[in-house]
Short mmCIF file of C-alpha atoms and ligand atoms in Angstrom, two decimals:
data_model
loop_
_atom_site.label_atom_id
_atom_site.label_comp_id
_atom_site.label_asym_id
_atom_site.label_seq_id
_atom_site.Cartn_x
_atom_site.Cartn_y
_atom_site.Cartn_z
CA UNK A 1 54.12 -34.93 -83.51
CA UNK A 2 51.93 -37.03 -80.55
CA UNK A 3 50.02 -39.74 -81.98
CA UNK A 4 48.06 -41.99 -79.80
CA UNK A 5 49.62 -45.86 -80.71
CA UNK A 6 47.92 -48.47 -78.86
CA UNK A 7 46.80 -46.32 -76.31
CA UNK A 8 49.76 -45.29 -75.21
CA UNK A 9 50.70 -41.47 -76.07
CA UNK A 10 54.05 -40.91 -77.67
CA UNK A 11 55.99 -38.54 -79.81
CA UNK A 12 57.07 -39.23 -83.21
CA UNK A 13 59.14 -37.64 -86.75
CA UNK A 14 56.46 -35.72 -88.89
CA UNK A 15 55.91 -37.70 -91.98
CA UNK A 16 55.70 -40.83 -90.54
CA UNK A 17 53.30 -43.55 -92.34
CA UNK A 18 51.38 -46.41 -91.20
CA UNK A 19 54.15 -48.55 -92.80
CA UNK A 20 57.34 -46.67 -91.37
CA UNK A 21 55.07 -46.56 -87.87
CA UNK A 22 54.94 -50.66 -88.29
CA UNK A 23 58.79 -50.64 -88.29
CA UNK A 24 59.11 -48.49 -85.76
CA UNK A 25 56.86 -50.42 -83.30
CA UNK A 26 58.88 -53.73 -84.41
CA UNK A 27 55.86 -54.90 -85.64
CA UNK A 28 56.81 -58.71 -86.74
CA UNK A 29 54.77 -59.36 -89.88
CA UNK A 30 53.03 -56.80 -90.72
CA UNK A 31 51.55 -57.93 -93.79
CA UNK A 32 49.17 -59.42 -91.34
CA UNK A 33 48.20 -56.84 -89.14
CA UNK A 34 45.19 -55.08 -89.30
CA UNK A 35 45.49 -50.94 -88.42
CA UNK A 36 42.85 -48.33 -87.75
CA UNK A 37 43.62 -44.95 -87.46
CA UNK A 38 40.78 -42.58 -85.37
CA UNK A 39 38.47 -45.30 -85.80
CA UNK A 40 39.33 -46.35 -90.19
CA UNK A 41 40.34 -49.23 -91.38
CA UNK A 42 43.37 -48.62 -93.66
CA UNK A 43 43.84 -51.14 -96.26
CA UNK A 44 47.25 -52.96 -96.49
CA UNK A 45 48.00 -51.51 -99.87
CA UNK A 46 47.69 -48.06 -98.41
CA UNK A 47 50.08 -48.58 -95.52
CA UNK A 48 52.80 -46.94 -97.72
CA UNK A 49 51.26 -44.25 -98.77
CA UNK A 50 49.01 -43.16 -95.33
CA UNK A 51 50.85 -40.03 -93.57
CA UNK A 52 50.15 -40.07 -89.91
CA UNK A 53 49.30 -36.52 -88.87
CA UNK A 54 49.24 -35.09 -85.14
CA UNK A 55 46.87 -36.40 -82.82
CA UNK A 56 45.95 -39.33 -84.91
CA UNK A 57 44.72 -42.27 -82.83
CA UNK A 58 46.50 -45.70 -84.06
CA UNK A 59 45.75 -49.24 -83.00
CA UNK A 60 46.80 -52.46 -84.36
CA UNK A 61 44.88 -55.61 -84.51
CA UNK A 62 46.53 -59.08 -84.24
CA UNK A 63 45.89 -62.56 -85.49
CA UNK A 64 45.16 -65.18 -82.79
CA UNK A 65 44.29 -68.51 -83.87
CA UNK A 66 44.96 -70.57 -80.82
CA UNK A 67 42.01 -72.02 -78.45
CA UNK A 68 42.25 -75.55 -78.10
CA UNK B 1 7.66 -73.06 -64.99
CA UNK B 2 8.27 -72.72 -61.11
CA UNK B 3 11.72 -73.42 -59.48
CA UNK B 4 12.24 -76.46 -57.30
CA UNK B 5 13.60 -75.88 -53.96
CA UNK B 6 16.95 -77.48 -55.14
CA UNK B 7 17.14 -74.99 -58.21
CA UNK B 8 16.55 -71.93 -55.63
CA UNK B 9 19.42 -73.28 -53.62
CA UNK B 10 21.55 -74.18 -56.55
CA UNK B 11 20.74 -70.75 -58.14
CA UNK B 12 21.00 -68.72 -55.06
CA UNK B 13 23.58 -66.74 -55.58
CA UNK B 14 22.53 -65.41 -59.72
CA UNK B 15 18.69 -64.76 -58.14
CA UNK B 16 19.87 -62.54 -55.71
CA UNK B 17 21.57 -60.05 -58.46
CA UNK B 18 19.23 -57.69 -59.51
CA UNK B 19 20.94 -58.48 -62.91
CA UNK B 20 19.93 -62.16 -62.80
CA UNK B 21 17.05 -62.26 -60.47
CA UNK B 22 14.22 -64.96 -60.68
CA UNK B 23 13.61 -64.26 -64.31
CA UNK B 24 16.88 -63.55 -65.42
CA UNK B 25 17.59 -67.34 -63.87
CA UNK B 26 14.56 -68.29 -66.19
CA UNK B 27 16.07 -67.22 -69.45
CA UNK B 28 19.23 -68.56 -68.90
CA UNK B 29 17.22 -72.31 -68.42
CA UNK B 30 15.74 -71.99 -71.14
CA UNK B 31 18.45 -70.62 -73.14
CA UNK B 32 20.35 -72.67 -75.89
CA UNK B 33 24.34 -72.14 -76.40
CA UNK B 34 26.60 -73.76 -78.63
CA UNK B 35 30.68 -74.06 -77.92
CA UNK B 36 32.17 -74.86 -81.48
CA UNK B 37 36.02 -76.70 -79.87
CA UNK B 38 35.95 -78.69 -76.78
CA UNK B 39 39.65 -77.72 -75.55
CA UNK B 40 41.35 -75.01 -73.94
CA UNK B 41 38.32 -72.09 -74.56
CA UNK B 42 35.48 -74.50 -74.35
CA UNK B 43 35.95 -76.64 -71.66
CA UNK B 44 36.12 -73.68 -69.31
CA UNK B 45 33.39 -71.89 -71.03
CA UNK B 46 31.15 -75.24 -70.78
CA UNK B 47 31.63 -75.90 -67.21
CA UNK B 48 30.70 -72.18 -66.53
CA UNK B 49 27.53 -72.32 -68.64
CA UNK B 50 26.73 -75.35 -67.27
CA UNK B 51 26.94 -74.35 -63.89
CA UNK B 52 25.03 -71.21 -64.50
CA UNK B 53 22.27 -73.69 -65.54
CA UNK B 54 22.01 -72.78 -69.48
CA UNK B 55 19.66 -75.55 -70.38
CA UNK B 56 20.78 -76.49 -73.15
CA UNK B 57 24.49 -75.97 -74.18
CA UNK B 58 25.80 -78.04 -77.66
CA UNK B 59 29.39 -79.18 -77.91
CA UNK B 60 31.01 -80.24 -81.03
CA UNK B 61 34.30 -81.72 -81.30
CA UNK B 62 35.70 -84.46 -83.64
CA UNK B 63 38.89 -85.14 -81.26
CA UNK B 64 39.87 -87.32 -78.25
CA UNK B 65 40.96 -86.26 -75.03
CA UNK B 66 45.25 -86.56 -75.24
CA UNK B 67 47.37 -86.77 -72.45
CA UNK B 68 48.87 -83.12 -73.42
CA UNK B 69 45.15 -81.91 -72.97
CA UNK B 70 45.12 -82.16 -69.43
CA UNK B 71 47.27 -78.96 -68.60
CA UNK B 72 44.81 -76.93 -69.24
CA UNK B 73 41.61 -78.60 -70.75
CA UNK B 74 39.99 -78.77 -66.57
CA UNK B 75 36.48 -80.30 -68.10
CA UNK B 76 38.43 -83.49 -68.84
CA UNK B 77 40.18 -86.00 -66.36
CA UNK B 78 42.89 -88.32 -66.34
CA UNK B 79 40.66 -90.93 -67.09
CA UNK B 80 38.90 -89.72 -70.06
CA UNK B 81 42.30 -89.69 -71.37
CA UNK B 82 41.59 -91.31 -74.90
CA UNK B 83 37.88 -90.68 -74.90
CA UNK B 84 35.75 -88.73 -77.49
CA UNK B 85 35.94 -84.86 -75.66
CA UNK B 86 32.15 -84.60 -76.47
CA UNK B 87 31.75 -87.31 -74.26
CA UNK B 88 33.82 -86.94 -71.49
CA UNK B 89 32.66 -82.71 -71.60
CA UNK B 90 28.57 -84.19 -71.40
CA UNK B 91 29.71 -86.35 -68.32
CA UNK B 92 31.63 -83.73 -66.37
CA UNK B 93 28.39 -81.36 -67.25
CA UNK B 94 25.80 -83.77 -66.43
CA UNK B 95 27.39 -84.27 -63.15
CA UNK B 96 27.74 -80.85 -62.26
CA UNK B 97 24.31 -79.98 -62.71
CA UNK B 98 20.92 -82.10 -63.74
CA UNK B 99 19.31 -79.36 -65.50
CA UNK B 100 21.85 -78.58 -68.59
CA UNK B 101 20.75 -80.95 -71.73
CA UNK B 102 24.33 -81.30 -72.98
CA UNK B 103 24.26 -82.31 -76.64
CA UNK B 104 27.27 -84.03 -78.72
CA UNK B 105 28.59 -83.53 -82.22
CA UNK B 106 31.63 -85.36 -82.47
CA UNK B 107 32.19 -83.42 -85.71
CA UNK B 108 34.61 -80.70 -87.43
CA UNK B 109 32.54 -77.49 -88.12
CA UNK B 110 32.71 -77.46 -91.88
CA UNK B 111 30.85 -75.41 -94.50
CA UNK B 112 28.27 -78.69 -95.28
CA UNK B 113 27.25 -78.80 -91.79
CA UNK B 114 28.12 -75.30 -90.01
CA UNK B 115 24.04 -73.43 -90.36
CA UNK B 116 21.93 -77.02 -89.61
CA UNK B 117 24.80 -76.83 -86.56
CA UNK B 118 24.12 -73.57 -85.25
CA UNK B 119 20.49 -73.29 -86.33
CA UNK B 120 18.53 -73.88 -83.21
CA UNK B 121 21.24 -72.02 -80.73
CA UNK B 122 20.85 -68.87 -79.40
CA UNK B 123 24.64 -67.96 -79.14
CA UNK B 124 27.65 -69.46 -80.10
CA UNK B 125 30.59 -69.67 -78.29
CA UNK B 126 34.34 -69.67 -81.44
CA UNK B 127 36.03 -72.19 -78.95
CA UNK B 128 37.99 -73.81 -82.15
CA UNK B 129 42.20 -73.22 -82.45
CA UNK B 130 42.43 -72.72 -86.32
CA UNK B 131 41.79 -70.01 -88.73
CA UNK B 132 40.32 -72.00 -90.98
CA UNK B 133 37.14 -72.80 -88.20
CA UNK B 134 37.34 -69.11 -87.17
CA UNK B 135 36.43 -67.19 -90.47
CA UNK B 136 33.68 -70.21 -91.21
CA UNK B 137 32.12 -70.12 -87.50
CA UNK B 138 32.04 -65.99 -88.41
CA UNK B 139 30.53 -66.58 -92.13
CA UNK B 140 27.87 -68.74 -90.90
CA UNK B 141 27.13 -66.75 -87.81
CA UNK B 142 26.68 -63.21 -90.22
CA UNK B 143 24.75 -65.16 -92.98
CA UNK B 144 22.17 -66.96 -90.12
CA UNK B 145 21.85 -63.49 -88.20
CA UNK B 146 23.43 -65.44 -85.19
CA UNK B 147 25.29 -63.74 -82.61
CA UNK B 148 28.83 -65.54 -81.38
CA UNK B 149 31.97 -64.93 -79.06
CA UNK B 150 35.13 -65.30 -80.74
CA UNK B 151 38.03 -65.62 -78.90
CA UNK B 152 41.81 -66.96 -80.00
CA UNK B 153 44.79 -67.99 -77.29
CA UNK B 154 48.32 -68.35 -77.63
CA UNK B 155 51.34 -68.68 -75.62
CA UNK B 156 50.61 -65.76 -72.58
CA UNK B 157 48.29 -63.48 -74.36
CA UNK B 158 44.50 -63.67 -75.54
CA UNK B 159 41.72 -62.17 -77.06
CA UNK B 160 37.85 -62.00 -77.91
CA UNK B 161 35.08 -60.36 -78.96
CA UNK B 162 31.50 -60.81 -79.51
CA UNK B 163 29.54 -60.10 -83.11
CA UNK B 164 25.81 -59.41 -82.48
CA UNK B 165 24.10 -58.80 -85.68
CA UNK B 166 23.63 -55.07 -86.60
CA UNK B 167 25.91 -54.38 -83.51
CA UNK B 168 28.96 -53.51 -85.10
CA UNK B 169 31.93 -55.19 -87.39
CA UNK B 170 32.46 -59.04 -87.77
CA UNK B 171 35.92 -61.28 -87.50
CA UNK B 172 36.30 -61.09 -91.31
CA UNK B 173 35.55 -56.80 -91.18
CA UNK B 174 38.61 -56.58 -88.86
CA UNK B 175 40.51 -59.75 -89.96
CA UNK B 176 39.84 -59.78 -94.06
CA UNK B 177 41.06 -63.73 -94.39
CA UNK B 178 42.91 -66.32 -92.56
CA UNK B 179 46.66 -66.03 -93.04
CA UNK B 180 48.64 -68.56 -94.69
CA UNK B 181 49.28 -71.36 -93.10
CA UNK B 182 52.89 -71.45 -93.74
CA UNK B 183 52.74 -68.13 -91.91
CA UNK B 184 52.31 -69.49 -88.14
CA UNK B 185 53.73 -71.62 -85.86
CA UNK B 186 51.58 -74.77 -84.85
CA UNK B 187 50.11 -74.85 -80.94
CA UNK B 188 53.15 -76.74 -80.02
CA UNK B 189 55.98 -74.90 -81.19
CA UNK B 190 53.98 -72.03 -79.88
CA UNK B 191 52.63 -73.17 -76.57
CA UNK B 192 50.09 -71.65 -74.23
CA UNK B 193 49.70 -71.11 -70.43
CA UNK B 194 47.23 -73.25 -69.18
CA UNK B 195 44.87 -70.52 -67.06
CA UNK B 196 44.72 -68.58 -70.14
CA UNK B 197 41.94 -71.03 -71.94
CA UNK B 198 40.40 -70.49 -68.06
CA UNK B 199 40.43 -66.54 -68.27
CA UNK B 200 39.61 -65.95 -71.97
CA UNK B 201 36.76 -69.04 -72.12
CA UNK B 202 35.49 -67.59 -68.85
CA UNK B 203 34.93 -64.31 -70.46
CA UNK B 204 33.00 -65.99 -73.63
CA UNK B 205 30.45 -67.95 -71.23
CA UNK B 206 30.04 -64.28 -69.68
CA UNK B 207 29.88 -62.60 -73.03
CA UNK B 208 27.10 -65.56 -73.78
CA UNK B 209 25.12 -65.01 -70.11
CA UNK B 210 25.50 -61.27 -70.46
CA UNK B 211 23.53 -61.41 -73.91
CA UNK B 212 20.68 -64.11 -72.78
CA UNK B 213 20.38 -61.68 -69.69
CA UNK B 214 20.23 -58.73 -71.83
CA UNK B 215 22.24 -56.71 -69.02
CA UNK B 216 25.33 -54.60 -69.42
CA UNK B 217 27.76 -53.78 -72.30
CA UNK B 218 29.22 -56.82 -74.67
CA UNK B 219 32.55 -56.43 -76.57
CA UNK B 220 31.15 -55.91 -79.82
CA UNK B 221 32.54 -53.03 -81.81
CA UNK B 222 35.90 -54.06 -79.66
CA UNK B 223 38.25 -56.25 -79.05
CA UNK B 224 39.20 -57.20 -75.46
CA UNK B 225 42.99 -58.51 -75.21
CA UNK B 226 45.03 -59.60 -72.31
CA UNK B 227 48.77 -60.03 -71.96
CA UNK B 228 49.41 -62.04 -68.74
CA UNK B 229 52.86 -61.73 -68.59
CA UNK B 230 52.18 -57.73 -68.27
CA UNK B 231 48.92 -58.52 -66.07
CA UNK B 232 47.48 -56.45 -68.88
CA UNK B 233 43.37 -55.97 -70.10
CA UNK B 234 43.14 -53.80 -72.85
CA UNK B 235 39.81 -52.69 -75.00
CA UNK B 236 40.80 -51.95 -78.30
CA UNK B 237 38.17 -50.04 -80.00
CA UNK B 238 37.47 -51.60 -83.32
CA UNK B 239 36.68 -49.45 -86.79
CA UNK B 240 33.38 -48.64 -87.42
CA UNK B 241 31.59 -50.90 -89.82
CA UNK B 242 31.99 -49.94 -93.30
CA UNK B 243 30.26 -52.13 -95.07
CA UNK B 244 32.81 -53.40 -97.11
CA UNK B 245 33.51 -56.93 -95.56
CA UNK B 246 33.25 -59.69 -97.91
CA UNK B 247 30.23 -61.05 -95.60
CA UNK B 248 28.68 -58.41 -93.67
CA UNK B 249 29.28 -55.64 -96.08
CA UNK B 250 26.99 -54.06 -98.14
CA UNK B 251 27.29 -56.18 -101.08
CA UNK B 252 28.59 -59.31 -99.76
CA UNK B 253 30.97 -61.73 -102.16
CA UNK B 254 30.57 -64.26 -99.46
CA UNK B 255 26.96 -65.83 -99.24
CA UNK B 256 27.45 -68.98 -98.06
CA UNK B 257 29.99 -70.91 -95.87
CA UNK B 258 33.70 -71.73 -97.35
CA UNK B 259 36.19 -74.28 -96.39
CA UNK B 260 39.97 -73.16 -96.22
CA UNK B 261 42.66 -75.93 -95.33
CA UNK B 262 42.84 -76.86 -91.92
CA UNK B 263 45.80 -76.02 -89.52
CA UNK B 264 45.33 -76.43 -85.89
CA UNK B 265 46.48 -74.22 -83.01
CA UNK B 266 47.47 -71.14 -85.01
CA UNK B 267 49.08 -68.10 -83.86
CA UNK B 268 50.88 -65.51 -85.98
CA UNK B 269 52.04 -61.64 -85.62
CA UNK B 270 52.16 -61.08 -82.26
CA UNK B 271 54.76 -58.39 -82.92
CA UNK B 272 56.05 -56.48 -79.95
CA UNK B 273 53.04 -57.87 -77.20
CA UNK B 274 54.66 -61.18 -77.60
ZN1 ZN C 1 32.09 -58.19 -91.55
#
């Protein structure tokens, strides 16, 4: 299936969750990455169980702490 | 109020955008902004303001100017090194241009002092380098009805984006709570590239002029991030509010500013844009 991950299109297994996706995207951390798919939050304890589906939109949001 | 002849040539080049124009130059004189961290985002941001001729622009920062400052840090000077940054930011500004009121507050942001702080500004401008100062700048901003540019920078990759009130998710509806600090690597394990505070600070003081103007599109509902070593810009579109954030949310938990434990210079979970 084509999802959408960060804007960039790509093609991935069916079945794939937010969690699995994380992995797959070598995604250091993840515990502390925020993800929206099409526009949701999904909450962390959900990244198990949400099952991307075809033409799902994906993007991750990062921690940046740094400004001095 | 009329302009002098030295404020038409000084402002010249803003009056002549239809954008800006005569009144446009107006509002931003009498506008008030406040940059929360006088380092790598704010002294950029501050000089830019201040050249713009935002009348009154508040700085508060409890440090002194170091030595490892300087790489970056362009409102302060070799010979500041060891002075209070408040101080040596309200000289470089009052030299640059006479009409800015600069004012000092050679203070942390913390929850006793962060709404008196912020109460009289117009905008505020998240120039601070810890999670901690982030989320409370954020709180305070939601619970005053305040809008604010936050932006974070770390090694060759930044980011911002602007909360207006009603406009839109906050830093704690995308970002939920600061991360542990034994989770990140401290600003100088981490590093940053110096012209990074200049392009991400740059974009806050236009984030700030853009909103006193009233012209064009700000980032709220996304998140602007830039990865220099790709040459990179990228909008990320941020959920849609959903009124379940601890602050901004429908029934808020959070009604009043917290203090977490500070940790300066934080950056964590860069993952694969590293
Ligand atoms: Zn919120």
């Amino acid at each position: 299936m084509k999802l959408t991950v960060a804007g960039e299109s790509k093609d991935f297994k069916d079945g794939l969750t937010v969690a699995e996706l994380l992995v797959e995207q070598k995604v250091d951390t993840p515990q502390f990455v925020t993800v929206s798919v099409n526009d949701n939050f999904v909450d962390k304890e959900n990244f198990d169980s949400t099952v991307l589906k075809e033409g799902d939109v994906v993007e991750f949001m990062f921690f940046m702490g740094g400004g001095a | 109020m009329a302009f002098t002849n030295e404020q038409l040539q000084r402002y010249s080049r803003h009056i002549i955008l239809k954008e800006v124009g005569a009144k446009g130059q107006k509002k931003l004189l009498n506008a008030k902004v406040l940059i929360i961290g006088a380092g790598g985002l704010g002294a950029p941001a501050a000089m830019y303001l201040g050249a713009a001729g935002v009348g009154t622009i508040g700085i508060a920062d409890a440090d002194e100017v170091d030595l490892s400052n300087l790489q970056r840090q362009i409102i302060h000077s070799t010979p500041d090194v060891g002075k209070a940054k408040v101080q040596s930011a309200k000289e470089t500004l009052n030299a640059m241009n006479p009409d800015v009121e600069v004012k000092t507050y050679r203070q942390f942001v913390a929850a006793d002092n962060i709404l008196e702080l912020i109460r009289d500004y117009d905008f505020v401008l998240d120039a601070t380098d810890n999670f901690p100062a982030k989320f409370l700048i954020n709180d305070a901003c939601v619970i005053a009805g305040k809008p604010f540019s936050h932006a974070g920078i770390i090694r060759f990759q930044g980011q911002l984006m602007t909360y207006v009130p009603g406009q839109g998710p906050c830093y704690r509806c995308v970002f939920k709570e600061p991360p542990p600090p034994e989770a990140v690597p401290t600003c100088k394990q981490a590093g940053v590239i110096g012209a990074m505070g200049g392009i991400i600070g740059s974009l806050q003081a236009l984030e700030a002029v853009k909103y006193i103007l009233g012209v064009g599109d700000l980032l709220t509902g996304s998140l602007l991030t830039f990865n220099a070593l790709k040459m990179e810009f990228r909008k990320v579109r941020l959920p849609k509010w959903d009124g379940k954030c601890a602050v901004c949310g429908e029934h808020p938990s959070i009604t009043a500013p917290v203090d977490y434990a500070q940790q300066a210079c934080e950056g964590v979970n860069l993952g694969n844009n590293a």
